[in-house]
GROMACS .gro file of C-alpha atoms in nm:
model
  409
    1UNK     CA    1   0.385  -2.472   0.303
    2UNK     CA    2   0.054  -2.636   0.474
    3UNK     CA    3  -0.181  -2.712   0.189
    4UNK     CA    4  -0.531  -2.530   0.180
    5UNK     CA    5  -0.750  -2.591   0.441
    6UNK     CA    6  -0.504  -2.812   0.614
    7UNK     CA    7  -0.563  -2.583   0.898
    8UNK     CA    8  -0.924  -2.613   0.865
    9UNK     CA    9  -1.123  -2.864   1.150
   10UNK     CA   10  -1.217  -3.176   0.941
   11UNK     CA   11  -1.588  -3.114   0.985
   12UNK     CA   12  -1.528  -2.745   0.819
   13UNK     CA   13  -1.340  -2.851   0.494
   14UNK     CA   14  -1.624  -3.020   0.304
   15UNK     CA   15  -1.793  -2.662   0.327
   16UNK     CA   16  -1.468  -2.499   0.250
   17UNK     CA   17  -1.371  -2.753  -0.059
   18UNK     CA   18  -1.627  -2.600  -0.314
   19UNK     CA   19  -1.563  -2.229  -0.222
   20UNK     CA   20  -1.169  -2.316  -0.250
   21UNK     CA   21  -1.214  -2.465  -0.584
   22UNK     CA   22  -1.445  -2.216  -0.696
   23UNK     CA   23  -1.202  -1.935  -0.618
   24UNK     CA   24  -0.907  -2.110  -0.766
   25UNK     CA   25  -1.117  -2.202  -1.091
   26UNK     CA   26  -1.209  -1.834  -1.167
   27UNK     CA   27  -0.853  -1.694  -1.109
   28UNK     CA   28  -0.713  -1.947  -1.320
   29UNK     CA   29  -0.944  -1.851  -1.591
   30UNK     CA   30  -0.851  -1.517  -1.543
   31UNK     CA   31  -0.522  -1.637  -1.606
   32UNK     CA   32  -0.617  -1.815  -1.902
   33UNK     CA   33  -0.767  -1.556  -2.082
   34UNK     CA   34  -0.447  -1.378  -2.034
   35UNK     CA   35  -0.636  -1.083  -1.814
   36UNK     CA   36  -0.381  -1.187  -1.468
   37UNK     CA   37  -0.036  -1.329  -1.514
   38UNK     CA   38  -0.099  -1.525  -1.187
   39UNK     CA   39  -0.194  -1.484  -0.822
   40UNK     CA   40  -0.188  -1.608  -0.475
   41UNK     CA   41  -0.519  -1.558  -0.261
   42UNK     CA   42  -0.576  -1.645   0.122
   43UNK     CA   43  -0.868  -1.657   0.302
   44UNK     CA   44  -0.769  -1.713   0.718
   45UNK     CA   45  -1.021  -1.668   1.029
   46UNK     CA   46  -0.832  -1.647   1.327
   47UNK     CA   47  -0.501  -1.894   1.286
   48UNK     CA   48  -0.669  -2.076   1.027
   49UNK     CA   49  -0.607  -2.030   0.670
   50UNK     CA   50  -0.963  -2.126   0.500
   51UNK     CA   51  -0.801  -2.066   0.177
   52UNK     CA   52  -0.458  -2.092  -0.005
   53UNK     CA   53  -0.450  -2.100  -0.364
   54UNK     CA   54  -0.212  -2.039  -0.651
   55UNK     CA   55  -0.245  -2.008  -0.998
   56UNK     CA   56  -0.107  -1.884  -1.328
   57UNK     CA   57   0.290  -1.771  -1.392
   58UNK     CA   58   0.549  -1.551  -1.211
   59UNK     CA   59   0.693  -1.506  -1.557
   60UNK     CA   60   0.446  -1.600  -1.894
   61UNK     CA   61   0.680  -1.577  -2.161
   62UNK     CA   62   0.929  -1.861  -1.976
   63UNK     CA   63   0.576  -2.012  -1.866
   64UNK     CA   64   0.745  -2.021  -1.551
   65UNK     CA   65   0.449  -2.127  -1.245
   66UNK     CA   66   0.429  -1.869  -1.018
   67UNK     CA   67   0.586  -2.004  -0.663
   68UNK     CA   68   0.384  -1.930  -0.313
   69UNK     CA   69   0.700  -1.817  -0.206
   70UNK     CA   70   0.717  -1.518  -0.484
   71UNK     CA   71   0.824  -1.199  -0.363
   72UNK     CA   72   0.575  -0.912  -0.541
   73UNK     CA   73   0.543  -0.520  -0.552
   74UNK     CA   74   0.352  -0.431  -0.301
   75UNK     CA   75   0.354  -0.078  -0.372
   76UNK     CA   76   0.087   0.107  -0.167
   77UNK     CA   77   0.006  -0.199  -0.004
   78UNK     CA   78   0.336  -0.029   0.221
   79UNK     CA   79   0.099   0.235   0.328
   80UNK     CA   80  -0.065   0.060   0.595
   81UNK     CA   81   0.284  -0.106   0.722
   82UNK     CA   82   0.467   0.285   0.759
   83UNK     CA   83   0.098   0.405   0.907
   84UNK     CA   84   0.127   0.130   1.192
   85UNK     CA   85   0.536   0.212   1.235
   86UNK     CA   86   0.393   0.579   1.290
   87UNK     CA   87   0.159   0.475   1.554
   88UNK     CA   88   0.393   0.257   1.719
   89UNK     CA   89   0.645   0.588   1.771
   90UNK     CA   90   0.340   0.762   1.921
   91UNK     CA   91   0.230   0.451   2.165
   92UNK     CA   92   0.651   0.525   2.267
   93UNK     CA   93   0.563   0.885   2.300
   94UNK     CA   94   0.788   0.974   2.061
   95UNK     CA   95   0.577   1.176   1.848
   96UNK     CA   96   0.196   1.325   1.863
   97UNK     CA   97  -0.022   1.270   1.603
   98UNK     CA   98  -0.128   1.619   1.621
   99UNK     CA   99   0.242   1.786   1.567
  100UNK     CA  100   0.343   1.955   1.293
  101UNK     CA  101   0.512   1.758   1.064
  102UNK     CA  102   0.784   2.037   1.036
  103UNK     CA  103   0.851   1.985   1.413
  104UNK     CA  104   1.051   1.683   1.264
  105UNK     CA  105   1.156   1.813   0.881
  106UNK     CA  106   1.214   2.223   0.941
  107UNK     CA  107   1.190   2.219   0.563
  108UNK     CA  108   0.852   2.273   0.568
  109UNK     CA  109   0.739   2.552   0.727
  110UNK     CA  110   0.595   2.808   0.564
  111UNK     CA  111   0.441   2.574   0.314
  112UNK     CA  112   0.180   2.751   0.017
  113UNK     CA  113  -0.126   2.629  -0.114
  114UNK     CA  114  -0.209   2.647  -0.510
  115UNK     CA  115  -0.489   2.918  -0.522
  116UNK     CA  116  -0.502   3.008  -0.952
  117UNK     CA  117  -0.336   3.049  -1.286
  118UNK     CA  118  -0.146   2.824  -1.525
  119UNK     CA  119   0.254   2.632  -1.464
  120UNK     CA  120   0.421   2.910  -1.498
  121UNK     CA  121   0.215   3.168  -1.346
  122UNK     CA  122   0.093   3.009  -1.013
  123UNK     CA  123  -0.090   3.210  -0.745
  124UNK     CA  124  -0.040   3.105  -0.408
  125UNK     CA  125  -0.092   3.162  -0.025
  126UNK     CA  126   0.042   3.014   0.314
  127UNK     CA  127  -0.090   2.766   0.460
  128UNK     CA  128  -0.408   2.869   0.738
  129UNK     CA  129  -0.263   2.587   0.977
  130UNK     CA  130   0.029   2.371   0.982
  131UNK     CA  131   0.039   1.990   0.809
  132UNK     CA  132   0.018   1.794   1.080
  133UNK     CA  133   0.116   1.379   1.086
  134UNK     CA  134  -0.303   1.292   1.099
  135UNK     CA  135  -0.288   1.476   0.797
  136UNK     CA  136  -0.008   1.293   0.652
  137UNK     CA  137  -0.182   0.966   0.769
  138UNK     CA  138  -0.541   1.056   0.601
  139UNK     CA  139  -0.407   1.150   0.284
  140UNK     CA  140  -0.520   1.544   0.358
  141UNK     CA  141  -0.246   1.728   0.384
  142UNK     CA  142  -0.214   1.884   0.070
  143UNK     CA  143   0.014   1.678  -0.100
  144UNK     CA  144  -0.052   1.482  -0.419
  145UNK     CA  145   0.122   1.216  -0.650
  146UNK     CA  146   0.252   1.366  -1.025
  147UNK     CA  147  -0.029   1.067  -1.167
  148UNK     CA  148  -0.320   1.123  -1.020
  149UNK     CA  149  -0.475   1.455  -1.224
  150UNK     CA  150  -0.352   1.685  -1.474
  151UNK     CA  151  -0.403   2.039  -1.248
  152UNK     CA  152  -0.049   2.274  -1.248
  153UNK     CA  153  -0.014   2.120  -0.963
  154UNK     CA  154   0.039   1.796  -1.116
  155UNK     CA  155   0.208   1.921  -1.406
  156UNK     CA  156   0.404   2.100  -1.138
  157UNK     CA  157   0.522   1.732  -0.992
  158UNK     CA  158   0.653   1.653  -1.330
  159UNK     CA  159   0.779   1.895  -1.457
  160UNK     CA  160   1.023   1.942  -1.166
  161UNK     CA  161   1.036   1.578  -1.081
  162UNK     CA  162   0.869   1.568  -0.774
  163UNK     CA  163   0.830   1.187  -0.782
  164UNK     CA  164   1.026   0.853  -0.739
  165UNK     CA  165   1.172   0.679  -1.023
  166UNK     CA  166   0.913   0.414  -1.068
  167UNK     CA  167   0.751   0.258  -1.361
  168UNK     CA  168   0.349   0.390  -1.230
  169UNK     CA  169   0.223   0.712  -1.400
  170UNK     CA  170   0.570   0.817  -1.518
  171UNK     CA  171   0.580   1.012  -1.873
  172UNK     CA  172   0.884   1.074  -2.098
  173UNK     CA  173   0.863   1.449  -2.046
  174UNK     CA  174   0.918   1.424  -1.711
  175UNK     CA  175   1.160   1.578  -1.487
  176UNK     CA  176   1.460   1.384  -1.317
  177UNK     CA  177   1.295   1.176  -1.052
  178UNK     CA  178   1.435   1.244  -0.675
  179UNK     CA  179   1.713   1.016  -0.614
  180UNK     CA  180   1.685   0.999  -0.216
  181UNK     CA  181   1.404   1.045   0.044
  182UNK     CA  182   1.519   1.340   0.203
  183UNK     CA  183   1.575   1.503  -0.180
  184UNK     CA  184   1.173   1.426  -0.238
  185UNK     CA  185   1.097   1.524   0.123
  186UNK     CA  186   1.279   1.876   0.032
  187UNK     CA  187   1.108   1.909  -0.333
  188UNK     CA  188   0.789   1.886  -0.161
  189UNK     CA  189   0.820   2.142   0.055
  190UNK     CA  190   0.863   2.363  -0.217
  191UNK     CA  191   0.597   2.216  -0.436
  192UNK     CA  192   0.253   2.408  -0.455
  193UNK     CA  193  -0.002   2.219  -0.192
  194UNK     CA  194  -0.307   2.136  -0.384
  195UNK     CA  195  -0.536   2.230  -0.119
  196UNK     CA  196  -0.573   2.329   0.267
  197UNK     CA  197  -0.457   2.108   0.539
  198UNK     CA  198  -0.718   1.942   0.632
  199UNK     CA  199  -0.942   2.055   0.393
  200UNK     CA  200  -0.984   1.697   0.180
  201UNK     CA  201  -0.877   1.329   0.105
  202UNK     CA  202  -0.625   1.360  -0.189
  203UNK     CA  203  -0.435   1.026  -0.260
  204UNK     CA  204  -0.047   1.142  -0.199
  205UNK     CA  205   0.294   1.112  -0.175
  206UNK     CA  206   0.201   1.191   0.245
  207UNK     CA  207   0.292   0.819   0.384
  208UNK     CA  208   0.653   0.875   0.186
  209UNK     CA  209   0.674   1.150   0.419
  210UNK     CA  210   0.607   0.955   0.680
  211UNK     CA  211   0.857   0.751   0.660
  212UNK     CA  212   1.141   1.052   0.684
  213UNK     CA  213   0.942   1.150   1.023
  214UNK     CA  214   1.010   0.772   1.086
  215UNK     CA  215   1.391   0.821   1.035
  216UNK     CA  216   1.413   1.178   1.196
  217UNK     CA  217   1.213   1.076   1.530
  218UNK     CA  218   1.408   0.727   1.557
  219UNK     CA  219   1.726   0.857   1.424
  220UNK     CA  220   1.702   0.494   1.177
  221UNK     CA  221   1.734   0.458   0.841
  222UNK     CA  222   1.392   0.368   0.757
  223UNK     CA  223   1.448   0.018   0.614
  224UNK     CA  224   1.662  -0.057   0.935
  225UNK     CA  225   1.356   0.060   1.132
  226UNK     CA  226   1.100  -0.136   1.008
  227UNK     CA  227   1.311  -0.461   0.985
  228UNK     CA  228   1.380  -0.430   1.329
  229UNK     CA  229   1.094  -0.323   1.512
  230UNK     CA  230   0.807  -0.466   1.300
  231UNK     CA  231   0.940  -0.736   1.017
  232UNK     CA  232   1.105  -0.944   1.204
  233UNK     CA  233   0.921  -0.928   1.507
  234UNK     CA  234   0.624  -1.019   1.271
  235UNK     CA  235   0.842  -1.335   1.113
  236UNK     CA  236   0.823  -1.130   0.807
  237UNK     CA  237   1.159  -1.256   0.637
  238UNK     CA  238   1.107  -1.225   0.301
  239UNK     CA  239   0.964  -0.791   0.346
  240UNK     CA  240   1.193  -0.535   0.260
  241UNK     CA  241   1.293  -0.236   0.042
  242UNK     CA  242   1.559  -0.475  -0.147
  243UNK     CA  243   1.548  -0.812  -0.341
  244UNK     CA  244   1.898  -1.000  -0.271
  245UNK     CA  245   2.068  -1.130  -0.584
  246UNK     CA  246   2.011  -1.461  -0.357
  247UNK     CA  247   1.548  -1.430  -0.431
  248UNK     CA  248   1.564  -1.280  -0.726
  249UNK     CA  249   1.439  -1.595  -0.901
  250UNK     CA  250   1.126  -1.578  -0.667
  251UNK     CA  251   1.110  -1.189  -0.753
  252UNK     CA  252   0.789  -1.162  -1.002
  253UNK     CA  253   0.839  -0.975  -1.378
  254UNK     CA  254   0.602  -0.662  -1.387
  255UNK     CA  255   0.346  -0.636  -1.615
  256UNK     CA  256   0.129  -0.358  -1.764
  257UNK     CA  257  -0.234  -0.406  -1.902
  258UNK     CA  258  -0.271  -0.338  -2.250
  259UNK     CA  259  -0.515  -0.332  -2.592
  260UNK     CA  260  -0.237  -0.635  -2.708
  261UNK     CA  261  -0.318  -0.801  -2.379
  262UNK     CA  262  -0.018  -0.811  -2.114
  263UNK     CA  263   0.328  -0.675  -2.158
  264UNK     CA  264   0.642  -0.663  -1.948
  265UNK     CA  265   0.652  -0.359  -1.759
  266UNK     CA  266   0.985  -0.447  -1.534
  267UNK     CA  267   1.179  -0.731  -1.530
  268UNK     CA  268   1.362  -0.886  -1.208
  269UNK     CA  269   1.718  -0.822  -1.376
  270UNK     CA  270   1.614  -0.426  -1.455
  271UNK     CA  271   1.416  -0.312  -1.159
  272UNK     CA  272   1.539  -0.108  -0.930
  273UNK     CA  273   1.453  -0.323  -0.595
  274UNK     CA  274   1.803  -0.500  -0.680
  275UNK     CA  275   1.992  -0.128  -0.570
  276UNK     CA  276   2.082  -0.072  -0.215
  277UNK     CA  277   2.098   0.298  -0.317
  278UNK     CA  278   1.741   0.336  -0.402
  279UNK     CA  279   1.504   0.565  -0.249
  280UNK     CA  280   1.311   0.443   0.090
  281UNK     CA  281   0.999   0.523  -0.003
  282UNK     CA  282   0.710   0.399   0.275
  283UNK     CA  283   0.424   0.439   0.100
  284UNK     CA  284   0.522   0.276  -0.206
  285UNK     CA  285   0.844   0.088  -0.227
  286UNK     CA  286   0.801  -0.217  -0.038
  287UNK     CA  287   0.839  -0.593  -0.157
  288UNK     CA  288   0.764  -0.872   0.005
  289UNK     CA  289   0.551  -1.223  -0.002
  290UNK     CA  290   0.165  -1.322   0.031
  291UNK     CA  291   0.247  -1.559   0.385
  292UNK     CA  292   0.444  -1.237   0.490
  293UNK     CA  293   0.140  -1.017   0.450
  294UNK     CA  294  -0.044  -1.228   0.581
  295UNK     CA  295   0.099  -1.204   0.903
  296UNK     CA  296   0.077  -0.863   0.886
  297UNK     CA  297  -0.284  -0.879   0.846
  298UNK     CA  298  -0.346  -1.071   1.072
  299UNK     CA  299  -0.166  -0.889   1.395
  300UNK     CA  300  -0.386  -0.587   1.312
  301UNK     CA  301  -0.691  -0.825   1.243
  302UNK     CA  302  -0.604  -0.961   1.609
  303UNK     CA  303  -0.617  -0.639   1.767
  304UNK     CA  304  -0.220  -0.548   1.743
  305UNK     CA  305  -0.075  -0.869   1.859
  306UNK     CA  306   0.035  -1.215   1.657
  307UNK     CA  307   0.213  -1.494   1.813
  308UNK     CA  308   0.258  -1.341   2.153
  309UNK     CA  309   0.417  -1.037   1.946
  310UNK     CA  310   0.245  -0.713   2.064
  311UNK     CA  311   0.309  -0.417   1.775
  312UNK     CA  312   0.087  -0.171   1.878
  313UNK     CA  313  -0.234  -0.195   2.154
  314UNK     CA  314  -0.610  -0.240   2.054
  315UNK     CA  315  -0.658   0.152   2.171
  316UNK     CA  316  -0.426   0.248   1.837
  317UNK     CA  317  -0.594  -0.039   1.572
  318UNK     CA  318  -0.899   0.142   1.687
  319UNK     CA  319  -0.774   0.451   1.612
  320UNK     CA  320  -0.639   0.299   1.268
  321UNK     CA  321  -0.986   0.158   1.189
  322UNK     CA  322  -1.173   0.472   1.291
  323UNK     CA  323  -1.337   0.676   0.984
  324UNK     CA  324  -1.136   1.045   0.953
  325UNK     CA  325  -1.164   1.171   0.628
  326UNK     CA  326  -1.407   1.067   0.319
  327UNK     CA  327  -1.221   0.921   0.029
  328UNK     CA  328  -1.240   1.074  -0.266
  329UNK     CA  329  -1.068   1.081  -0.604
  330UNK     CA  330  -1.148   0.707  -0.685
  331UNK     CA  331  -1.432   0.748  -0.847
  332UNK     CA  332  -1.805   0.764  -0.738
  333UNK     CA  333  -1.697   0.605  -0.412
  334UNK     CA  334  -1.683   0.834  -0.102
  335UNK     CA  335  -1.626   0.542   0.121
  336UNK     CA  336  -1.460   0.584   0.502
  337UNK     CA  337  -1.108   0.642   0.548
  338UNK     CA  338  -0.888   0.601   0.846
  339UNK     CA  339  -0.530   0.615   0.960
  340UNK     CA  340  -0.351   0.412   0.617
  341UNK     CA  341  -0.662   0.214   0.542
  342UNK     CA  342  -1.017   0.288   0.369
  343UNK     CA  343  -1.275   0.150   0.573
  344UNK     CA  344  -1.599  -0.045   0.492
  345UNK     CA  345  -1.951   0.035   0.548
  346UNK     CA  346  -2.276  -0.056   0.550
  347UNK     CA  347  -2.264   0.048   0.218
  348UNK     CA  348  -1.981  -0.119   0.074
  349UNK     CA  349  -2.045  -0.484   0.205
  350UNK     CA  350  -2.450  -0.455   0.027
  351UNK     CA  351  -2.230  -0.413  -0.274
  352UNK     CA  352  -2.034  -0.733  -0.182
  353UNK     CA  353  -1.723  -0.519  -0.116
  354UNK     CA  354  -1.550  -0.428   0.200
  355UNK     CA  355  -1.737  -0.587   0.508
  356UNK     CA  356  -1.865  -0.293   0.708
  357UNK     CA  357  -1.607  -0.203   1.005
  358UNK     CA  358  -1.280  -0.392   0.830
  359UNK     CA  359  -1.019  -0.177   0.635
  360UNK     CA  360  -0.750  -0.208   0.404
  361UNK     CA  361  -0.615  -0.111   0.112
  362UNK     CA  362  -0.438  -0.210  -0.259
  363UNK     CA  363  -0.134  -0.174  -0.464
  364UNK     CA  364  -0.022  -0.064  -0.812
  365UNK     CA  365   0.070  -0.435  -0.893
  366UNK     CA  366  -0.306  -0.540  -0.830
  367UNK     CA  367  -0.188  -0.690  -0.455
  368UNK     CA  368  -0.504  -0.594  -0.241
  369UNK     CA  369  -0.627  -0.704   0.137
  370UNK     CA  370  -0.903  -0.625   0.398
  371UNK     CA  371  -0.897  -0.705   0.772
  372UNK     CA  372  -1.212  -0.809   0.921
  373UNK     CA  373  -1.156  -0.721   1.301
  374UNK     CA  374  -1.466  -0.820   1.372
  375UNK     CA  375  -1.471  -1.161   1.284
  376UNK     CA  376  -1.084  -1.180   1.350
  377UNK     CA  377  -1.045  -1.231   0.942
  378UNK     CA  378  -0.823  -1.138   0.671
  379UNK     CA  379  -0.853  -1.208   0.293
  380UNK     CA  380  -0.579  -1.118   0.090
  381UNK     CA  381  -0.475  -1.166  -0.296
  382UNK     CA  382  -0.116  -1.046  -0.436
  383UNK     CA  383  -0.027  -1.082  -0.857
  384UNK     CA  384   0.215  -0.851  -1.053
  385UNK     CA  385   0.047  -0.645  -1.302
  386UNK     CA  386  -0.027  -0.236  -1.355
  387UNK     CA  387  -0.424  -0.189  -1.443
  388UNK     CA  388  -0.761  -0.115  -1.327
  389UNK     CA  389  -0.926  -0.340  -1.597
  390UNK     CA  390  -1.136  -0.622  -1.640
  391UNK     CA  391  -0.827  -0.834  -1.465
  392UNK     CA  392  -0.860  -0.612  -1.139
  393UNK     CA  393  -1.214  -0.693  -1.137
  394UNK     CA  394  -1.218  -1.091  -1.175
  395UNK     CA  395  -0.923  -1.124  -0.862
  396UNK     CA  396  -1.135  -0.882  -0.631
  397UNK     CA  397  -1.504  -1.033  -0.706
  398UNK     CA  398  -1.356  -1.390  -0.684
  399UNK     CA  399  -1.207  -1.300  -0.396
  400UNK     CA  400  -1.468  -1.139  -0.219
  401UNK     CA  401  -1.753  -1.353  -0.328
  402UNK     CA  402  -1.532  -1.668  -0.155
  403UNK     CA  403  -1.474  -1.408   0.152
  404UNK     CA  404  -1.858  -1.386   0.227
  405UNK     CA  405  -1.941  -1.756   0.153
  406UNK     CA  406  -1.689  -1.869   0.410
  407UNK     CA  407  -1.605  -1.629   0.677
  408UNK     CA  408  -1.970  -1.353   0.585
  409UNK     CA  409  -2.303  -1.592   0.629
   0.00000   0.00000   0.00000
C-alpha cells in the first residue's frame, strides 16, 4: 500500500501534512469516544492520493486494527455501480433509457398506484404512463423501501415481505423476506406504487430492479455481469456480492448505533455475504474495499475512463451528473439528483457539503463518496456501522473540511 501522500510532489506534502493529520486526528477521536468503530478516508486529485488514512478497529471487542485492505458493506454505495452498468447497456444499444421497464420484466404491466384507505382496504388506480428505466434510475418510479415511512404502503412492504433479508429497517413482525431477485422483482409488481411515475424522488428499492433489467437485457447473472464487464476491468478484485471463506478475516463486524454506545449488528461468521445463494441485489448488496472504490471513483471522476480502461464515454457521465429529479425525503434538503447520484450545488458547497457540480452518494454502513469532475477529484470515507448520529456527522465534516482545504481553495 503507498503511504499517504507518497504520491504527492515533494513541494505539495508540507501543505498536505497538517490537513492529513488533522483528518486522521478527528476520526480517531471519533473512534475514541466510541461514536465510529474505525474508518478509512482518501482524498486523490487526479492519480494522486492527497490523503490515506486509517484509524480505529475492524472488530472492537477483539480490539482488532482495522486493515486498509478491509472489505465493508457498501450497501447503497452499489447504487451508483448498477446505475453506470445500466448506462453502459444503453452506450451498447441494448436498452433505451426511455423504455418501459416491463419491455424487459412483463411482470409489470399494468402496475397501480396507492390512491386512499388503510392495509387492508387500499384504493387504487393504473398507472397514467408506464415506469420507465430513467425512472428506475432517479428514484421516481413509484417504488419505495419497507423503512423509509410508515404509509400502507410501507406497512404494505412488510407485511408481505417485500424486502431483502438484511439487517437495515427490518422489524420482527415482518413478513418472510424475498429469497431471490426475480421473487422481489415479482412482489413488486404487485405491490401498491406509492405515487405516479414520474411524479417525485422517493428513495427505493428501483436500482434492485435495475439490476434484473441488467440480467434480462444481457442474459447474465448479475454478479457475473458486473465482474466481468466493470470489476475487473476497473482492477476491482476485492468487489463483489460474496465474501470467500478465504477474506473473511478482512470482512468488517457490523455495528448499530445505540443509547449504550455501539453494538454488534452482524458478525463476519453470521452474515449473509458468506452464501452463494443470496439475493443479487444492485442497489444494496455489494461489498467491497476503500482502494476498490476508489477506482471506481475515480473512472467516473475522469470522465468514464481509468488506466486506459474506457467504461462508459464523457456524453453518459454527463448524463449521470446532470440534475433530473429534486431529492426529497432526507430531510430539509431538496438538493439535485441525477442518474444514481445526488448532485451538489451552489447551495450545498456554502454549507461546506457537496462541491457544486460533483455527485455521489452513501451507504447504510456510514461508507460515503463524492466525485469532483471538475477538478478531476474524489474523496471518499468507508467504516461499518448503522446510524445517522453524531458518528455520521464527525466522518463527513472531517472529511469534507480536509476536501476543501486541499483540493477546494
Amino acid at each position: 500500500m503507498l503511504a499517504a501522500g507518497a504520491l504527492v510532489p515533494a513541494a505539495a506534502r508540507d501543505e498536505v501534512a497538517p490537513v492529513r493529520e488533522q483528518l486522521r486526528a478527528e476520526l480517531a477521536n471519533a473512534a475514541a469516544r466510541g461514536r465510529i468503530p474505525g474508518a478509512i478516508a482518501i482524498i486523490a486529485k487526479g492519480t494522486e492520493r492527497l490523503v490515506d488514512v486509517t484509524v480505529g478497529h475492524s472488530d472492537i471487542a477483539a480490539k482488532k486494527p482495522l486493515g486498509h485492505d478491509a472489505i465493508f458493506r457498501l450497501y447503497s454505495m452499489s447504487k451508483p455501480i448498477t446505475s453506470v452498468a445500466i448506462l453502459m447497456l444503453a452506450e451498447r444499444g441494448k436498452l433505451r433509457l426511455e423504455d418501459p421497464v416491463a419491455h424487459y420484466l412483463p411482470e409489470w404491466r399494468d402496475m397501480r398506484v396507492y390512491v386512499s384507505g388503510e392495509l387492508d382496504d387500499m384504493v387504487t388506480e393504473p398507472v397514467r404512463r408506464p415506469v420507465t428505466i430513467a425512472d428506475l434510475l432517479t428514484h421516481s418510479g413509484g417504488l419505495t423501501y419497507h423503512f423509509t415511512g410508515d404509509t400502507p404502503v410501507h406497512q404494505y412492504y412488510r407485511k408481505y415481505g417485500v424486502m431483502r433479508d438484511t439487517p437495515v429497517g427490518r422489524m420482527s413482525g415482518d413478513g418472510a423476506p424475498a429469497r431471490t431477485l426475480r421473487e422481489l422483482v415479482a412482489r413488486l409488481s404487485r405491490a401498491p406504487m406509492l405515487h405516479q411515475p414520474g411524479e417525485t424522488f422517493a428513495y427505493s428499492y428501483s436500482t434492485t430492479v435495475l439490476g434484473a433489467v441488467i440480467e434480462r437485457v444481457s442474459g447474465q447473472r448479475l454478479d457475473r455481469f458486473l465482474k466481468a464487464e466493470l470489476f475487473l476491468p476497473l482492477g476491482m478484485t476485492d468487489t463483489g456480492f460474496y465474501v470467500a471463506e478465504a477474506d473473511l478475516d478482512r470482512f468488517t463486524p457490523l455495528y448499530r448505533e445505540s443509547a449504550d454506545g455501539l453494538q454488534v449488528a452482524e458478525t463476519p461468521e453470521s452474515s449473509d455475504y458468506r452464501d452463494p445463494a443470496r439475493l443479487l441485489d444492485g442497489g444494496g448488496a455489494i461489498a467491497g474495499s476503500a482502494d476498490d472504490y476508489l477506482r471506481f471513483a475515480q473512472m467516473l471522476a475522469n470522465d468514464g475512463t481509468l488506466g486506459g480502461v474506457q467504461i462508459l464515454s464523457k456524453a453518459s457521465v454527463d448524463a449521470m451528473f446532470t440534475p433530473r429529479i429534486a431529492l426529497a425525503g432526507f430531510g430539509p434538503e431538496h438538493a439535485p439528483f441525477g442518474y444514481g447520484v445526488l448532485l451538489g450545488d451552489a447551495e450545498s458547497e456554502a454549507r461546506g457539503g457537496l462541491p457544486a457540480g460533483a455527485g455521489g452518494w452513501a451507504g447504510s454502513g456510514n461508507t460515503w463518496f463524492f466525485v469532483d469532475r471538475k477538478r478531476r477529484s474524489v474523496a471518499l470515507v468507508m467504516t461499518h456501522f448503522l446510524g445517522n448520529g453524531e458518528g455520521q456527522a464527525a466522518i463527513r465534516n472531517a472529511l469534507t473540511s480536509a476536501y476543501s482545504q486541499l483540493v477546494r481553495p
